[in-house]
């Protein structure tokens, strides 16, 4: 028998209805549409307003749509891997809640914490499970309720983030398609620059941590920016070189959507033209682990993904974590 590859066979997604515009934000903090558009490239983001709903609500919506689109029997799905930094609880895993809500009753489920790189890490895990021959159908879901960890009095972070979810079905194939290669890296020395300072075992929640607003995203923007550009560029170029890919070979480059200027700088290093870069940061903001599957979801819905398309995806996030993946797309969107 030929080598078993892992291939994406469907994409689901979801964004909540409420749209928070730059105009509304500029009434909340000292900012302007002009600053946010020129420095970051975001016009609006979707927000889950209902305080009683966690990230699993978003993830469940994406998985339900995925099941409907692919017509997979939910009982045939063997594993659910969820990438999130905004899990419903510290435990149990959000993946378990999603699997139960969406009727994937036979799947074992666990979460992956790799911040904005989470989808790449979860998809690499799913790929290894499938290539091993032990699993045939795995759902990888990313869901983030970033709004609950955003301080809407801090103008340096509150324009950045949005809520949403995306999910893919990953199946076994012996065709030479699917997830061909990935490079994943991390460096814990990045910790001070991008983190939620309290709520974990190193700094448990207390009145003091709540008063100091330490349960929201803390980011030293410029330091993170520099690492994001360098590390995402290095890893994206590396995956192209080791797979003998030129920019001409690529149908699409799909980057994590954190800042339009980061995307432009990385694409420049890769020598990829604007027409091949998927960008939707303007509509959704930075949805952390969700940004790449949300791109795939839109592209699938627009029917612009075709079997055989060569795609590079790449991401950078807290940790620091970063990575790139080379995919040969497995089906014509319909
Ligand atoms: O998702 C994965 C990891 N995250 C990232 O990849 C994000 C990386 N970082 C960035 O994208 C950018 O650093 C930010 C978008 C976060 C910030 O942009 P920046 O160009 O690095 O701005 P800055 O922090 O250097 O601030 C420049 C100026 C400052 O004013 P002064 O000191 O020059 O007078 C800020 O106070 O802009 C000011 N500023 C704002 N002004 C209007 C900061 N936020 C705002 C705002 N509106 N919302």
mmCIF file of C-alpha atoms and ligand atoms in Angstrom:
data_model
loop_
_atom_site.group_PDB
_atom_site.id
_atom_site.type_symbol
_atom_site.label_atom_id
_atom_site.label_comp_id
_atom_site.label_asym_id
_atom_site.label_seq_id
_atom_site.Cartn_x
_atom_site.Cartn_y
_atom_site.Cartn_z
ATOM 1 C CA UNK A 1 0.000 0.000 0.000
ATOM 2 C CA UNK A 2 1.157 3.573 -0.777
ATOM 3 C CA UNK A 3 2.000 6.149 1.848
ATOM 4 C CA UNK A 4 -1.021 7.435 3.796
ATOM 5 C CA UNK A 5 -1.482 11.182 3.557
ATOM 6 C CA UNK A 6 -3.803 13.440 5.551
ATOM 7 C CA UNK A 7 -6.089 15.646 3.484
ATOM 8 C CA UNK A 8 -8.592 18.369 4.354
ATOM 9 C CA UNK A 9 -11.973 17.323 2.911
ATOM 10 C CA UNK A 10 -14.191 20.159 4.150
ATOM 11 C CA UNK A 11 -14.247 23.479 5.996
ATOM 12 C CA UNK A 12 -16.822 24.953 8.378
ATOM 13 C CA UNK A 13 -16.827 28.324 10.073
ATOM 14 C CA UNK A 14 -18.810 30.808 12.092
ATOM 15 C CA UNK A 15 -18.686 34.409 13.219
ATOM 16 C CA UNK A 16 -21.167 35.945 15.679
ATOM 17 C CA UNK A 17 -23.624 38.540 14.346
ATOM 18 C CA UNK A 18 -22.514 41.608 16.290
ATOM 19 C CA UNK A 19 -20.075 43.802 14.339
ATOM 20 C CA UNK A 20 -17.882 46.176 16.333
ATOM 21 C CA UNK A 21 -16.740 48.944 13.976
ATOM 22 C CA UNK A 22 -13.800 51.341 14.268
ATOM 23 C CA UNK A 23 -16.371 54.126 14.623
ATOM 24 C CA UNK A 24 -17.879 52.494 17.700
ATOM 25 C CA UNK A 25 -14.392 51.831 19.143
ATOM 26 C CA UNK A 26 -13.418 55.454 18.640
ATOM 27 C CA UNK A 27 -16.285 56.389 20.966
ATOM 28 C CA UNK A 28 -14.929 53.961 23.612
ATOM 29 C CA UNK A 29 -11.200 54.863 23.574
ATOM 30 C CA UNK A 30 -8.948 57.562 22.121
ATOM 31 C CA UNK A 31 -8.486 56.090 18.638
ATOM 32 C CA UNK A 32 -9.507 56.664 15.036
ATOM 33 C CA UNK A 33 -10.489 54.603 12.024
ATOM 34 C CA UNK A 34 -7.501 56.142 10.250
ATOM 35 C CA UNK A 35 -4.979 54.965 12.900
ATOM 36 C CA UNK A 36 -6.390 51.427 13.029
ATOM 37 C CA UNK A 37 -6.568 51.083 9.236
ATOM 38 C CA UNK A 38 -3.066 52.414 8.560
ATOM 39 C CA UNK A 39 -1.249 50.758 11.489
ATOM 40 C CA UNK A 40 -3.104 47.419 11.487
ATOM 41 C CA UNK A 41 -5.609 47.157 8.603
ATOM 42 C CA UNK A 42 -8.765 46.333 10.578
ATOM 43 C CA UNK A 43 -12.133 47.954 9.820
ATOM 44 C CA UNK A 44 -14.428 45.807 11.961
ATOM 45 C CA UNK A 45 -14.574 42.607 14.009
ATOM 46 C CA UNK A 46 -17.340 40.216 15.101
ATOM 47 C CA UNK A 47 -18.073 39.945 18.813
ATOM 48 C CA UNK A 48 -19.988 37.306 20.784
ATOM 49 C CA UNK A 49 -22.010 39.580 23.059
ATOM 50 C CA UNK A 50 -23.723 36.882 25.149
ATOM 51 C CA UNK A 51 -21.654 36.636 28.340
ATOM 52 C CA UNK A 52 -23.070 33.186 29.135
ATOM 53 C CA UNK A 53 -21.570 31.616 25.990
ATOM 54 C CA UNK A 54 -17.935 30.475 25.808
ATOM 55 C CA UNK A 55 -15.620 29.554 22.940
ATOM 56 C CA UNK A 56 -17.212 26.080 22.716
ATOM 57 C CA UNK A 57 -20.419 27.731 21.445
ATOM 58 C CA UNK A 58 -18.432 29.185 18.543
ATOM 59 C CA UNK A 59 -16.531 25.936 17.917
ATOM 60 C CA UNK A 60 -19.730 23.895 17.948
ATOM 61 C CA UNK A 61 -21.268 26.136 15.271
ATOM 62 C CA UNK A 62 -18.266 25.584 12.961
ATOM 63 C CA UNK A 63 -18.264 21.814 13.518
ATOM 64 C CA UNK A 64 -22.031 21.580 12.932
ATOM 65 C CA UNK A 65 -21.604 23.383 9.616
ATOM 66 C CA UNK A 66 -18.645 21.142 8.743
ATOM 67 C CA UNK A 67 -20.726 17.998 9.390
ATOM 68 C CA UNK A 68 -23.557 19.374 7.242
ATOM 69 C CA UNK A 69 -21.252 20.344 4.362
ATOM 70 C CA UNK A 70 -19.178 17.154 4.281
ATOM 71 C CA UNK A 71 -22.076 14.813 5.183
ATOM 72 C CA UNK A 72 -19.635 12.899 7.402
ATOM 73 C CA UNK A 73 -21.378 10.599 9.877
ATOM 74 C CA UNK A 74 -20.603 12.278 13.236
ATOM 75 C CA UNK A 75 -20.171 8.845 14.803
ATOM 76 C CA UNK A 76 -17.305 8.051 12.389
ATOM 77 C CA UNK A 77 -15.152 10.941 13.617
ATOM 78 C CA UNK A 78 -12.426 9.462 15.809
ATOM 79 C CA UNK A 79 -10.839 12.576 17.296
ATOM 80 C CA UNK A 80 -11.495 16.274 17.850
ATOM 81 C CA UNK A 81 -8.497 18.551 18.382
ATOM 82 C CA UNK A 82 -9.342 22.080 19.438
ATOM 83 C CA UNK A 83 -6.967 25.048 19.196
ATOM 84 C CA UNK A 84 -7.927 27.865 21.537
ATOM 85 C CA UNK A 85 -6.506 30.368 24.017
ATOM 86 C CA UNK A 86 -9.962 31.231 25.310
ATOM 87 C CA UNK A 87 -11.192 27.840 26.475
ATOM 88 C CA UNK A 88 -14.529 27.713 28.309
ATOM 89 C CA UNK A 89 -12.744 26.444 31.422
ATOM 90 C CA UNK A 90 -9.167 25.677 32.480
ATOM 91 C CA UNK A 91 -10.542 22.128 32.452
ATOM 92 C CA UNK A 92 -12.310 20.175 31.002
ATOM 93 C CA UNK A 93 -11.060 20.595 27.459
ATOM 94 C CA UNK A 94 -13.162 22.726 25.123
ATOM 95 C CA UNK A 95 -12.717 19.987 22.488
ATOM 96 C CA UNK A 96 -14.698 17.590 24.691
ATOM 97 C CA UNK A 97 -17.554 20.089 25.022
ATOM 98 C CA UNK A 98 -17.639 20.682 21.264
ATOM 99 C CA UNK A 99 -17.539 16.961 20.454
ATOM 100 C CA UNK A 100 -20.462 16.359 22.809
ATOM 101 C CA UNK A 101 -22.493 19.349 21.554
ATOM 102 C CA UNK A 102 -22.001 18.417 17.893
ATOM 103 C CA UNK A 103 -22.780 14.716 18.402
ATOM 104 C CA UNK A 104 -19.256 13.385 17.714
ATOM 105 C CA UNK A 105 -19.865 10.829 20.444
ATOM 106 C CA UNK A 106 -17.107 8.359 19.505
ATOM 107 C CA UNK A 107 -14.307 10.909 19.262
ATOM 108 C CA UNK A 108 -11.620 11.397 21.882
ATOM 109 C CA UNK A 109 -11.013 15.085 22.313
ATOM 110 C CA UNK A 110 -8.277 17.367 23.562
ATOM 111 C CA UNK A 111 -7.141 20.991 23.364
ATOM 112 C CA UNK A 112 -3.943 22.443 21.984
ATOM 113 C CA UNK A 113 -2.536 25.675 23.422
ATOM 114 C CA UNK A 114 -0.204 27.366 20.980
ATOM 115 C CA UNK A 115 -1.914 30.776 20.817
ATOM 116 C CA UNK A 116 -2.211 32.148 17.261
ATOM 117 C CA UNK A 117 -0.185 29.194 15.912
ATOM 118 C CA UNK A 118 -2.691 26.757 17.465
ATOM 119 C CA UNK A 119 -4.429 25.745 14.247
ATOM 120 C CA UNK A 120 -1.113 24.790 12.620
ATOM 121 C CA UNK A 121 -0.080 22.788 15.662
ATOM 122 C CA UNK A 122 -3.474 21.020 15.914
ATOM 123 C CA UNK A 123 -3.462 20.252 12.179
ATOM 124 C CA UNK A 124 0.085 18.878 12.388
ATOM 125 C CA UNK A 125 -1.055 16.619 15.250
ATOM 126 C CA UNK A 126 -4.032 15.395 13.214
ATOM 127 C CA UNK A 127 -1.758 14.776 10.229
ATOM 128 C CA UNK A 128 0.628 12.638 12.287
ATOM 129 C CA UNK A 129 -2.271 10.594 13.732
ATOM 130 C CA UNK A 130 -3.616 9.936 10.249
ATOM 131 C CA UNK A 131 -0.240 9.227 8.618
ATOM 132 C CA UNK A 132 0.398 6.639 11.347
ATOM 133 C CA UNK A 133 -2.541 4.616 10.014
ATOM 134 C CA UNK A 134 -4.344 4.533 13.386
ATOM 135 C CA UNK A 135 -6.954 7.194 12.558
ATOM 136 C CA UNK A 136 -8.976 7.975 9.435
ATOM 137 C CA UNK A 137 -11.214 10.919 10.330
ATOM 138 C CA UNK A 138 -10.259 13.798 12.619
ATOM 139 C CA UNK A 139 -11.907 17.179 13.156
ATOM 140 C CA UNK A 140 -9.569 20.094 13.860
ATOM 141 C CA UNK A 141 -11.451 23.079 15.246
ATOM 142 C CA UNK A 142 -10.227 26.515 16.291
ATOM 143 C CA UNK A 143 -12.472 28.798 18.347
ATOM 144 C CA UNK A 144 -11.742 32.039 20.116
ATOM 145 C CA UNK A 145 -13.826 34.391 22.217
ATOM 146 C CA UNK A 146 -11.052 36.995 22.231
ATOM 147 C CA UNK A 147 -13.509 39.675 23.375
ATOM 148 C CA UNK A 148 -13.618 38.172 26.869
ATOM 149 C CA UNK A 149 -9.848 38.665 27.314
ATOM 150 C CA UNK A 150 -9.774 42.115 25.729
ATOM 151 C CA UNK A 151 -9.569 45.275 27.849
ATOM 152 C CA UNK A 152 -11.910 47.726 26.132
ATOM 153 C CA UNK A 153 -10.300 50.652 27.962
ATOM 154 C CA UNK A 154 -6.828 49.920 26.473
ATOM 155 C CA UNK A 155 -6.502 51.481 23.024
ATOM 156 C CA UNK A 156 -3.272 49.605 22.275
ATOM 157 C CA UNK A 157 -5.019 46.211 22.280
ATOM 158 C CA UNK A 158 -8.808 46.621 22.048
ATOM 159 C CA UNK A 159 -8.949 47.426 18.311
ATOM 160 C CA UNK A 160 -7.045 44.265 17.461
ATOM 161 C CA UNK A 161 -9.131 41.240 18.361
ATOM 162 C CA UNK A 162 -12.295 39.516 17.140
ATOM 163 C CA UNK A 163 -14.306 36.354 17.861
ATOM 164 C CA UNK A 164 -15.054 33.407 15.583
ATOM 165 C CA UNK A 165 -14.408 29.761 14.766
ATOM 166 C CA UNK A 166 -13.278 27.489 11.970
ATOM 167 C CA UNK A 167 -13.138 23.715 11.560
ATOM 168 C CA UNK A 168 -11.726 21.259 9.044
ATOM 169 C CA UNK A 169 -12.285 17.553 8.488
ATOM 170 C CA UNK A 170 -9.007 15.698 7.969
ATOM 171 C CA UNK A 171 -9.139 12.263 6.327
ATOM 172 C CA UNK A 172 -6.751 9.560 5.143
ATOM 173 C CA UNK A 173 -5.857 9.229 1.460
ATOM 174 C CA UNK A 174 -3.229 7.448 -0.601
ATOM 175 C CA UNK A 175 -3.291 10.183 -3.241
ATOM 176 C CA UNK A 176 -0.331 12.557 -3.315
ATOM 177 C CA UNK A 177 -2.375 15.445 -1.902
ATOM 178 C CA UNK A 178 -3.083 16.998 1.469
ATOM 179 C CA UNK A 179 -0.811 18.180 4.235
ATOM 180 C CA UNK A 180 2.628 17.607 2.788
ATOM 181 C CA UNK A 181 4.955 19.286 5.288
ATOM 182 C CA UNK A 182 5.053 21.560 8.302
ATOM 183 C CA UNK A 183 7.672 23.390 10.341
ATOM 184 C CA UNK A 184 6.767 24.310 13.925
ATOM 185 C CA UNK A 185 8.880 26.318 16.346
ATOM 186 C CA UNK A 186 8.602 27.933 19.758
ATOM 187 C CA UNK A 187 10.666 30.055 22.124
ATOM 188 C CA UNK A 188 9.474 30.587 25.683
ATOM 189 C CA UNK A 189 11.722 33.635 25.985
ATOM 190 C CA UNK A 190 8.835 35.460 24.298
ATOM 191 C CA UNK A 191 6.671 35.089 27.420
ATOM 192 C CA UNK A 192 7.075 38.611 28.843
ATOM 193 C CA UNK A 193 6.040 40.263 25.587
ATOM 194 C CA UNK A 194 2.632 38.670 25.029
ATOM 195 C CA UNK A 195 0.605 37.000 27.752
ATOM 196 C CA UNK A 196 -2.374 36.954 30.055
ATOM 197 C CA UNK A 197 -0.661 37.800 33.301
ATOM 198 C CA UNK A 198 -3.052 36.172 35.786
ATOM 199 C CA UNK A 199 -5.487 33.305 36.149
ATOM 200 C CA UNK A 200 -2.956 30.470 35.858
ATOM 201 C CA UNK A 201 -1.023 28.631 38.571
ATOM 202 C CA UNK A 202 1.888 31.110 38.484
ATOM 203 C CA UNK A 203 -0.421 33.998 39.324
ATOM 204 C CA UNK A 204 -3.855 32.824 40.467
ATOM 205 C CA UNK A 205 -6.907 35.042 40.233
ATOM 206 C CA UNK A 206 -7.371 37.423 43.169
ATOM 207 C CA UNK A 207 -9.076 40.732 43.851
ATOM 208 C CA UNK A 208 -5.746 42.370 43.084
ATOM 209 C CA UNK A 209 -5.344 40.689 39.667
ATOM 210 C CA UNK A 210 -8.890 41.668 38.730
ATOM 211 C CA UNK A 211 -8.322 45.261 39.830
ATOM 212 C CA UNK A 212 -5.091 45.402 37.799
ATOM 213 C CA UNK A 213 -6.865 43.991 34.704
ATOM 214 C CA UNK A 214 -4.387 41.135 34.495
ATOM 215 C CA UNK A 215 -6.983 38.772 33.008
ATOM 216 C CA UNK A 216 -6.790 40.414 29.605
ATOM 217 C CA UNK A 217 -4.228 40.382 26.786
ATOM 218 C CA UNK A 218 -0.955 42.144 27.622
ATOM 219 C CA UNK A 219 1.142 42.853 24.539
ATOM 220 C CA UNK A 220 4.327 44.795 23.873
ATOM 221 C CA UNK A 221 3.330 45.492 20.297
ATOM 222 C CA UNK A 222 6.628 46.535 18.751
ATOM 223 C CA UNK A 223 8.637 43.619 20.175
ATOM 224 C CA UNK A 224 6.000 41.147 19.003
ATOM 225 C CA UNK A 225 5.822 42.844 15.605
ATOM 226 C CA UNK A 226 9.559 42.456 14.997
ATOM 227 C CA UNK A 227 9.587 38.774 15.968
ATOM 228 C CA UNK A 228 6.448 38.078 13.939
ATOM 229 C CA UNK A 229 7.974 39.525 10.758
ATOM 230 C CA UNK A 230 11.341 37.781 11.133
ATOM 231 C CA UNK A 231 10.144 34.409 12.388
ATOM 232 C CA UNK A 232 7.127 34.054 10.077
ATOM 233 C CA UNK A 233 9.286 35.055 7.111
ATOM 234 C CA UNK A 234 12.078 32.615 8.011
ATOM 235 C CA UNK A 235 9.747 29.668 8.456
ATOM 236 C CA UNK A 236 7.684 30.446 5.333
ATOM 237 C CA UNK A 237 10.818 30.694 3.198
ATOM 238 C CA UNK A 238 12.187 27.511 4.823
ATOM 239 C CA UNK A 239 9.105 25.442 3.965
ATOM 240 C CA UNK A 240 9.216 26.667 0.373
ATOM 241 C CA UNK A 241 12.905 25.877 0.002
ATOM 242 C CA UNK A 242 12.734 22.390 1.442
ATOM 243 C CA UNK A 243 9.791 21.538 -0.841
ATOM 244 C CA UNK A 244 11.454 23.144 -3.891
ATOM 245 C CA UNK A 245 8.595 25.638 -4.228
ATOM 246 C CA UNK A 246 8.879 28.997 -5.943
ATOM 247 C CA UNK A 247 6.331 31.790 -5.597
ATOM 248 C CA UNK A 248 5.123 30.889 -9.112
ATOM 249 C CA UNK A 249 4.224 27.384 -7.932
ATOM 250 C CA UNK A 250 1.935 28.715 -5.204
ATOM 251 C CA UNK A 251 -1.794 29.195 -5.735
ATOM 252 C CA UNK A 252 -2.168 30.827 -2.311
ATOM 253 C CA UNK A 253 -0.265 32.138 0.672
ATOM 254 C CA UNK A 254 -2.553 32.211 3.720
ATOM 255 C CA UNK A 255 -0.961 34.073 6.651
ATOM 256 C CA UNK A 256 -2.192 34.571 10.209
ATOM 257 C CA UNK A 257 -4.156 37.832 10.218
ATOM 258 C CA UNK A 258 -2.600 39.975 12.982
ATOM 259 C CA UNK A 259 -1.439 43.048 11.101
ATOM 260 C CA UNK A 260 -1.525 43.928 7.396
ATOM 261 C CA UNK A 261 2.015 45.314 7.662
ATOM 262 C CA UNK A 262 3.288 41.969 8.997
ATOM 263 C CA UNK A 263 1.535 40.138 6.153
ATOM 264 C CA UNK A 264 3.049 42.484 3.550
ATOM 265 C CA UNK A 265 6.560 42.100 4.978
ATOM 266 C CA UNK A 266 6.367 38.290 5.068
ATOM 267 C CA UNK A 267 4.917 38.061 1.545
ATOM 268 C CA UNK A 268 7.693 40.357 0.331
ATOM 269 C CA UNK A 269 10.366 38.027 1.772
ATOM 270 C CA UNK A 270 8.619 35.088 0.062
ATOM 271 C CA UNK A 271 8.363 37.046 -3.182
ATOM 272 C CA UNK A 272 4.623 36.264 -3.388
ATOM 273 C CA UNK A 273 2.446 38.722 -5.313
ATOM 274 C CA UNK A 274 -0.579 40.421 -3.715
ATOM 275 C CA UNK A 275 -3.052 38.496 -5.887
ATOM 276 C CA UNK A 276 -2.000 35.241 -4.200
ATOM 277 C CA UNK A 277 -2.265 36.412 -0.592
ATOM 278 C CA UNK A 278 -5.498 35.745 1.284
ATOM 279 C CA UNK A 279 -6.369 38.729 3.453
ATOM 280 C CA UNK A 280 -9.564 39.220 5.463
ATOM 281 C CA UNK A 281 -8.199 41.038 8.550
ATOM 282 C CA UNK A 282 -10.284 44.089 7.587
ATOM 283 C CA UNK A 283 -13.527 42.217 8.374
ATOM 284 C CA UNK A 284 -12.582 40.021 11.333
ATOM 285 C CA UNK A 285 -9.525 41.497 13.071
ATOM 286 C CA UNK A 286 -7.083 39.145 14.784
ATOM 287 C CA UNK A 287 -9.039 36.021 15.732
ATOM 288 C CA UNK A 288 -5.899 34.241 17.014
ATOM 289 C CA UNK A 289 -5.960 30.484 16.217
ATOM 290 C CA UNK A 290 -9.092 31.002 14.113
ATOM 291 C CA UNK A 291 -7.675 33.385 11.529
ATOM 292 C CA UNK A 292 -6.312 30.749 9.113
ATOM 293 C CA UNK A 293 -9.341 28.391 9.140
ATOM 294 C CA UNK A 294 -11.559 31.477 8.769
ATOM 295 C CA UNK A 295 -9.594 32.301 5.597
ATOM 296 C CA UNK A 296 -10.045 28.728 4.342
ATOM 297 C CA UNK A 297 -13.770 28.909 5.174
ATOM 298 C CA UNK A 298 -14.262 32.077 3.138
ATOM 299 C CA UNK A 299 -12.219 30.702 0.232
ATOM 300 C CA UNK A 300 -14.175 27.430 0.288
ATOM 301 C CA UNK A 301 -17.462 29.358 0.274
ATOM 302 C CA UNK A 302 -16.210 31.525 -2.603
ATOM 303 C CA UNK A 303 -15.286 28.309 -4.487
ATOM 304 C CA UNK A 304 -11.775 29.544 -5.224
ATOM 305 C CA UNK A 305 -9.983 26.478 -3.861
ATOM 306 C CA UNK A 306 -9.225 23.747 -6.387
ATOM 307 C CA UNK A 307 -7.809 20.250 -6.190
ATOM 308 C CA UNK A 308 -4.045 20.424 -6.667
ATOM 309 C CA UNK A 309 -3.683 24.053 -5.519
ATOM 310 C CA UNK A 310 -0.360 24.491 -3.730
ATOM 311 C CA UNK A 311 -0.840 26.509 -0.558
ATOM 312 C CA UNK A 312 1.515 27.753 2.154
ATOM 313 C CA UNK A 313 0.009 28.837 5.470
ATOM 314 C CA UNK A 314 1.985 30.466 8.244
ATOM 315 C CA UNK A 315 1.399 31.899 11.718
ATOM 316 C CA UNK A 316 3.048 33.553 14.714
ATOM 317 C CA UNK A 317 1.769 33.952 18.261
ATOM 318 C CA UNK A 318 2.330 34.054 21.991
ATOM 319 C CA UNK A 319 4.953 31.766 23.479
ATOM 320 C CA UNK A 320 6.460 32.698 21.127
ATOM 321 C CA UNK A 321 5.164 30.033 18.757
ATOM 322 C CA UNK A 322 5.373 30.067 14.984
ATOM 323 C CA UNK A 323 5.190 27.764 12.012
ATOM 324 C CA UNK A 324 4.415 27.169 8.363
ATOM 325 C CA UNK A 325 2.677 24.392 6.478
ATOM 326 C CA UNK A 326 2.622 23.233 2.861
ATOM 327 C CA UNK A 327 -0.703 21.865 1.631
ATOM 328 C CA UNK A 328 -1.782 20.493 -1.739
ATOM 329 C CA UNK A 329 -5.519 21.191 -1.653
ATOM 330 C CA UNK A 330 -7.613 18.038 -1.951
ATOM 331 C CA UNK A 331 -10.916 18.974 -3.632
ATOM 332 C CA UNK A 332 -12.742 21.504 -5.792
ATOM 333 C CA UNK A 333 -14.922 23.675 -3.550
ATOM 334 C CA UNK A 334 -18.636 23.321 -4.316
HETATM 335 O O1 LIG B 1 -1.409 37.632 16.898
HETATM 336 C C1 LIG B 1 -0.089 37.305 17.070
HETATM 337 C C2 LIG B 1 0.793 38.232 17.753
HETATM 338 N N1 LIG B 1 0.504 39.633 17.619
HETATM 339 C C3 LIG B 1 1.011 40.399 16.616
HETATM 340 O O2 LIG B 1 1.598 39.910 15.685
HETATM 341 C C4 LIG B 1 0.872 41.899 16.743
HETATM 342 C C5 LIG B 1 2.211 42.613 16.551
HETATM 343 N N2 LIG B 1 2.181 44.011 16.819
HETATM 344 C C6 LIG B 1 1.475 44.905 16.057
HETATM 345 O O3 LIG B 1 0.761 44.531 15.149
HETATM 346 C C7 LIG B 1 1.647 46.379 16.343
HETATM 347 O O4 LIG B 1 2.772 46.575 17.178
HETATM 348 C C8 LIG B 1 0.397 47.048 16.991
HETATM 349 C C9 LIG B 1 -0.748 47.101 15.973
HETATM 350 C C10 LIG B 1 -0.028 46.276 18.229
HETATM 351 C C11 LIG B 1 0.739 48.493 17.383
HETATM 352 O O5 LIG B 1 1.193 49.204 16.243
HETATM 353 P P1 LIG B 1 2.566 50.014 16.302
HETATM 354 O O6 LIG B 1 2.756 50.631 14.992
HETATM 355 O O7 LIG B 1 3.638 49.084 16.792
HETATM 356 O O8 LIG B 1 2.234 51.146 17.355
HETATM 357 P P2 LIG B 1 2.984 51.486 18.717
HETATM 358 O O9 LIG B 1 2.603 50.546 19.784
HETATM 359 O O10 LIG B 1 4.436 51.691 18.432
HETATM 360 O O11 LIG B 1 2.360 52.928 19.016
HETATM 361 C C12 LIG B 1 2.621 54.049 18.162
HETATM 362 C C13 LIG B 1 1.830 55.238 18.680
HETATM 363 C C14 LIG B 1 1.984 55.475 20.174
HETATM 364 O O12 LIG B 1 1.922 56.872 20.379
HETATM 365 P P3 LIG B 1 3.254 57.731 20.607
HETATM 366 O O13 LIG B 1 3.933 57.105 21.797
HETATM 367 O O14 LIG B 1 4.061 57.568 19.346
HETATM 368 O O15 LIG B 1 2.745 59.103 20.824
HETATM 369 C C15 LIG B 1 0.750 54.845 20.758
HETATM 370 O O16 LIG B 1 0.363 55.411 21.975
HETATM 371 O O17 LIG B 1 0.425 54.980 18.454
HETATM 372 C C16 LIG B 1 -0.274 55.133 19.692
HETATM 373 N N3 LIG B 1 -1.402 54.210 19.669
HETATM 374 C C17 LIG B 1 -2.604 54.546 19.177
HETATM 375 N N4 LIG B 1 -3.064 55.684 18.631
HETATM 376 C C18 LIG B 1 -4.354 55.690 18.214
HETATM 377 C C19 LIG B 1 -1.436 52.929 20.097
HETATM 378 N N5 LIG B 1 -2.653 52.419 19.893
HETATM 379 C C20 LIG B 1 -3.390 53.394 19.328
HETATM 380 C C21 LIG B 1 -4.730 53.468 18.865
HETATM 381 N N6 LIG B 1 -5.163 54.619 18.336
HETATM 382 N N7 LIG B 1 -5.571 52.416 18.944
#
